Amino acid sequence: QNKLHKAIQDRSIRTMGAFADTSIDVRLITASRLDLSKEVAAHRFEQDLLYRINVIELPVPPLRERKDDILPLANAFLEELSEHGSGTLLTLSPEAEQRLKAHDFPGNVRELENILERAVALAEGNFIEASDLQFMKESTTSGSTPKALPEALQQLERSQIEAALEKSRFNKTKAAAQLGITFRALRYKMEKLGME
């Protein structure tokens, strides 16, 4: 932090092995997932540096609060992956699009990119199917704080329904049969969990 602060203040840097400073003329763009004001209060971030870098602040909400951005971002990542990979541009099937839009993305944009990179490697043909999308499971280690029972049950129900839908290629009648419930009960549960 001290070196960055000095470089911004003096508008110069000293490269490794050099005996003199070099003038720089740069525009600095920074990003953080932390609340830097709180970090300053906790003495983990230098207050003067925060004043230097925080000229224009652009808060960016997490991806789960910007559901409309998921598919445009996904398509941009797929284009990028095709340029750096085989050259074949893969597209998302409607079921895969639905599955992406239903996910909460605790890992934000990086998680989306990672999921698509894996899907491109797994996909057969020119389409990415819902079954090609693999989401990271939340770890339930013994040291972690237990969830409230209703929340844990909802999460379990959601994952079981998602698995049944994938296995049945999103045929709700077959998924309901796999889960041992009626089609109507499945629709009710999906609506209740915000999966419709």
Short mmCIF file of N, CA and C in Angstrom, two decimals, residues 45-124:
data_model
loop_
_atom_site.label_atom_id
_atom_site.label_comp_id
_atom_site.label_asym_id
_atom_site.label_seq_id
_atom_site.Cartn_x
_atom_site.Cartn_y
_atom_site.Cartn_z
N PHE A 45 -6.26 -0.86 5.93
CA PHE A 45 -6.08 -0.13 4.68
C PHE A 45 -5.72 1.31 5.00
N GLU A 46 -4.76 1.84 4.27
CA GLU A 46 -4.25 3.18 4.54
C GLU A 46 -5.26 4.24 4.10
N GLN A 47 -5.62 5.13 5.02
CA GLN A 47 -6.64 6.14 4.75
C GLN A 47 -6.23 7.09 3.63
N ASP A 48 -4.98 7.55 3.63
CA ASP A 48 -4.52 8.45 2.57
C ASP A 48 -4.62 7.81 1.20
N LEU A 49 -4.32 6.50 1.12
CA LEU A 49 -4.41 5.79 -0.16
C LEU A 49 -5.86 5.73 -0.63
N LEU A 50 -6.77 5.50 0.30
CA LEU A 50 -8.20 5.48 -0.05
C LEU A 50 -8.62 6.82 -0.65
N TYR A 51 -8.16 7.94 -0.05
CA TYR A 51 -8.50 9.26 -0.58
C TYR A 51 -7.93 9.43 -1.99
N ARG A 52 -6.75 8.89 -2.22
CA ARG A 52 -6.10 9.03 -3.54
C ARG A 52 -6.85 8.25 -4.63
N ILE A 53 -7.30 7.03 -4.29
CA ILE A 53 -7.90 6.18 -5.34
C ILE A 53 -9.41 6.37 -5.48
N ASN A 54 -10.05 6.92 -4.46
CA ASN A 54 -11.50 7.01 -4.47
C ASN A 54 -11.98 8.36 -5.01
N VAL A 55 -11.61 8.68 -6.24
CA VAL A 55 -12.02 9.94 -6.85
C VAL A 55 -13.44 9.81 -7.38
N ILE A 56 -13.67 8.78 -8.20
CA ILE A 56 -15.02 8.49 -8.70
C ILE A 56 -15.35 7.06 -8.30
N GLU A 57 -16.43 6.90 -7.56
CA GLU A 57 -16.81 5.57 -7.08
C GLU A 57 -18.00 5.05 -7.89
N LEU A 58 -17.87 3.83 -8.40
CA LEU A 58 -18.96 3.21 -9.16
C LEU A 58 -19.34 1.90 -8.48
N PRO A 59 -20.36 1.91 -7.62
CA PRO A 59 -20.75 0.65 -6.97
C PRO A 59 -21.35 -0.30 -8.01
N VAL A 60 -20.88 -1.55 -8.03
CA VAL A 60 -21.39 -2.56 -8.96
C VAL A 60 -22.04 -3.66 -8.12
N PRO A 61 -23.37 -3.81 -8.22
CA PRO A 61 -24.04 -4.84 -7.42
C PRO A 61 -23.59 -6.23 -7.84
N PRO A 62 -23.72 -7.22 -6.96
CA PRO A 62 -23.34 -8.59 -7.33
C PRO A 62 -24.23 -9.12 -8.46
N LEU A 63 -23.75 -10.13 -9.15
CA LEU A 63 -24.46 -10.67 -10.32
C LEU A 63 -25.85 -11.18 -9.96
N ARG A 64 -26.02 -11.70 -8.74
CA ARG A 64 -27.34 -12.22 -8.35
C ARG A 64 -28.40 -11.12 -8.32
N GLU A 65 -27.95 -9.85 -8.21
CA GLU A 65 -28.89 -8.73 -8.22
C GLU A 65 -29.02 -8.12 -9.62
N ARG A 66 -28.30 -8.69 -10.59
CA ARG A 66 -28.34 -8.19 -11.97
C ARG A 66 -28.63 -9.35 -12.91
N LYS A 67 -29.75 -10.03 -12.70
CA LYS A 67 -30.09 -11.22 -13.48
C LYS A 67 -30.10 -10.95 -14.99
N ASP A 68 -30.47 -9.73 -15.40
CA ASP A 68 -30.53 -9.40 -16.83
C ASP A 68 -29.14 -9.37 -17.48
N ASP A 69 -28.10 -9.28 -16.66
CA ASP A 69 -26.73 -9.24 -17.20
C ASP A 69 -26.13 -10.63 -17.42
N ILE A 70 -26.78 -11.67 -16.87
CA ILE A 70 -26.18 -13.01 -16.91
C ILE A 70 -25.98 -13.50 -18.34
N LEU A 71 -27.03 -13.46 -19.17
CA LEU A 71 -26.90 -14.00 -20.53
C LEU A 71 -25.99 -13.17 -21.43
N PRO A 72 -26.06 -11.81 -21.41
CA PRO A 72 -25.09 -11.05 -22.21
C PRO A 72 -23.65 -11.33 -21.80
N LEU A 73 -23.40 -11.43 -20.50
CA LEU A 73 -22.05 -11.75 -20.02
C LEU A 73 -21.65 -13.16 -20.47
N ALA A 74 -22.58 -14.10 -20.35
CA ALA A 74 -22.29 -15.49 -20.75
C ALA A 74 -21.92 -15.55 -22.22
N ASN A 75 -22.67 -14.85 -23.07
CA ASN A 75 -22.39 -14.86 -24.51
C ASN A 75 -21.05 -14.20 -24.82
N ALA A 76 -20.71 -13.15 -24.09
CA ALA A 76 -19.41 -12.49 -24.28
C ALA A 76 -18.27 -13.44 -23.90
N PHE A 77 -18.45 -14.17 -22.78
CA PHE A 77 -17.43 -15.14 -22.37
C PHE A 77 -17.29 -16.26 -23.39
N LEU A 78 -18.42 -16.70 -23.95
CA LEU A 78 -18.37 -17.78 -24.95
C LEU A 78 -17.64 -17.33 -26.21
N GLU A 79 -17.86 -16.09 -26.61
CA GLU A 79 -17.12 -15.54 -27.77
C GLU A 79 -15.63 -15.51 -27.49
N GLU A 80 -15.28 -15.05 -26.29
CA GLU A 80 -13.87 -14.97 -25.90
C GLU A 80 -13.24 -16.36 -25.86
N LEU A 81 -13.98 -17.32 -25.33
CA LEU A 81 -13.46 -18.69 -25.25
C LEU A 81 -13.29 -19.31 -26.64
N SER A 82 -14.17 -18.96 -27.57
CA SER A 82 -14.04 -19.51 -28.93
C SER A 82 -12.83 -18.90 -29.64
N GLU A 83 -12.54 -17.64 -29.36
CA GLU A 83 -11.39 -16.98 -29.99
C GLU A 83 -10.07 -17.57 -29.49
N HIS A 84 -10.03 -17.94 -28.21
CA HIS A 84 -8.80 -18.47 -27.63
C HIS A 84 -8.75 -20.00 -27.65
N GLY A 85 -9.82 -20.63 -28.11
CA GLY A 85 -9.87 -22.09 -28.12
C GLY A 85 -9.92 -22.65 -29.53
N SER A 86 -10.94 -23.46 -29.77
CA SER A 86 -11.05 -24.17 -31.05
C SER A 86 -11.51 -23.28 -32.19
N GLY A 87 -12.05 -22.13 -31.87
CA GLY A 87 -12.58 -21.25 -32.92
C GLY A 87 -14.05 -21.48 -33.18
N THR A 88 -14.63 -22.54 -32.60
CA THR A 88 -16.06 -22.82 -32.76
C THR A 88 -16.83 -22.09 -31.67
N LEU A 89 -17.79 -21.27 -32.09
CA LEU A 89 -18.60 -20.52 -31.12
C LEU A 89 -19.76 -21.39 -30.67
N LEU A 90 -19.75 -21.75 -29.40
CA LEU A 90 -20.84 -22.55 -28.83
C LEU A 90 -21.93 -21.62 -28.33
N THR A 91 -23.16 -22.07 -28.42
CA THR A 91 -24.29 -21.28 -27.92
C THR A 91 -25.02 -22.06 -26.84
N LEU A 92 -25.71 -21.34 -25.99
CA LEU A 92 -26.44 -21.94 -24.88
C LEU A 92 -27.81 -22.43 -25.34
N SER A 93 -28.17 -23.64 -24.93
CA SER A 93 -29.53 -24.12 -25.21
C SER A 93 -30.49 -23.34 -24.32
N PRO A 94 -31.80 -23.31 -24.67
CA PRO A 94 -32.76 -22.60 -23.82
C PRO A 94 -32.77 -23.12 -22.37
N GLU A 95 -32.59 -24.45 -22.20
CA GLU A 95 -32.56 -25.02 -20.85
C GLU A 95 -31.33 -24.55 -20.08
N ALA A 96 -30.18 -24.45 -20.78
CA ALA A 96 -28.95 -23.97 -20.15
C ALA A 96 -29.11 -22.50 -19.74
N GLU A 97 -29.76 -21.71 -20.59
CA GLU A 97 -30.01 -20.30 -20.26
C GLU A 97 -30.87 -20.20 -19.00
N GLN A 98 -31.91 -21.04 -18.95
CA GLN A 98 -32.80 -21.05 -17.77
C GLN A 98 -32.03 -21.39 -16.51
N ARG A 99 -31.17 -22.39 -16.62
CA ARG A 99 -30.41 -22.85 -15.45
C ARG A 99 -29.45 -21.76 -14.97
N LEU A 100 -28.81 -21.06 -15.90
CA LEU A 100 -27.91 -19.97 -15.51
C LEU A 100 -28.68 -18.86 -14.81
N LYS A 101 -29.84 -18.51 -15.36
CA LYS A 101 -30.63 -17.42 -14.78
C LYS A 101 -31.17 -17.76 -13.39
N ALA A 102 -31.34 -19.06 -13.13
CA ALA A 102 -31.88 -19.49 -11.83
C ALA A 102 -30.81 -19.56 -10.75
N HIS A 103 -29.54 -19.55 -11.15
CA HIS A 103 -28.44 -19.69 -10.18
C HIS A 103 -28.14 -18.37 -9.49
N ASP A 104 -27.70 -18.42 -8.22
CA ASP A 104 -27.45 -17.21 -7.43
C ASP A 104 -26.04 -16.63 -7.59
N PHE A 105 -25.12 -17.38 -8.12
CA PHE A 105 -23.73 -16.94 -8.36
C PHE A 105 -23.07 -16.33 -7.12
N PRO A 106 -22.85 -17.16 -6.08
CA PRO A 106 -22.12 -16.64 -4.92
C PRO A 106 -20.69 -16.21 -5.29
N GLY A 107 -20.14 -16.80 -6.36
CA GLY A 107 -18.80 -16.44 -6.81
C GLY A 107 -18.78 -15.32 -7.83
N ASN A 108 -19.95 -14.72 -8.05
CA ASN A 108 -20.09 -13.55 -8.93
C ASN A 108 -19.67 -13.84 -10.38
N VAL A 109 -19.14 -12.84 -11.08
CA VAL A 109 -18.83 -12.95 -12.51
C VAL A 109 -17.75 -13.99 -12.77
N ARG A 110 -16.79 -14.10 -11.86
CA ARG A 110 -15.72 -15.10 -12.03
C ARG A 110 -16.29 -16.51 -12.04
N GLU A 111 -17.31 -16.75 -11.20
CA GLU A 111 -17.94 -18.06 -11.16
C GLU A 111 -18.62 -18.36 -12.50
N LEU A 112 -19.32 -17.38 -13.06
CA LEU A 112 -19.96 -17.55 -14.37
C LEU A 112 -18.92 -17.92 -15.42
N GLU A 113 -17.82 -17.20 -15.44
CA GLU A 113 -16.76 -17.47 -16.42
C GLU A 113 -16.21 -18.88 -16.26
N ASN A 114 -15.99 -19.28 -15.01
CA ASN A 114 -15.46 -20.62 -14.72
C ASN A 114 -16.42 -21.72 -15.16
N ILE A 115 -17.71 -21.53 -14.89
CA ILE A 115 -18.74 -22.51 -15.26
C ILE A 115 -18.76 -22.69 -16.78
N LEU A 116 -18.68 -21.57 -17.51
CA LEU A 116 -18.73 -21.64 -18.97
C LEU A 116 -17.46 -22.25 -19.55
N GLU A 117 -16.33 -21.96 -18.94
CA GLU A 117 -15.06 -22.55 -19.42
C GLU A 117 -15.13 -24.07 -19.29
N ARG A 118 -15.66 -24.54 -18.17
CA ARG A 118 -15.81 -25.99 -17.96
C ARG A 118 -16.83 -26.56 -18.94
N ALA A 119 -17.93 -25.84 -19.16
CA ALA A 119 -18.99 -26.31 -20.06
C ALA A 119 -18.49 -26.44 -21.49
N VAL A 120 -17.68 -25.49 -21.92
CA VAL A 120 -17.11 -25.53 -23.29
C VAL A 120 -16.26 -26.79 -23.45
N ALA A 121 -15.53 -27.13 -22.40
CA ALA A 121 -14.68 -28.33 -22.45
C ALA A 121 -15.52 -29.61 -22.47
N LEU A 122 -16.68 -29.60 -21.82
CA LEU A 122 -17.52 -30.79 -21.71
C LEU A 122 -18.51 -30.95 -22.86
N ALA A 123 -18.87 -29.84 -23.51
CA ALA A 123 -19.94 -29.85 -24.50
C ALA A 123 -19.59 -30.70 -25.72
N GLU A 124 -20.60 -31.39 -26.21
CA GLU A 124 -20.47 -32.14 -27.46
C GLU A 124 -21.38 -31.47 -28.48
#
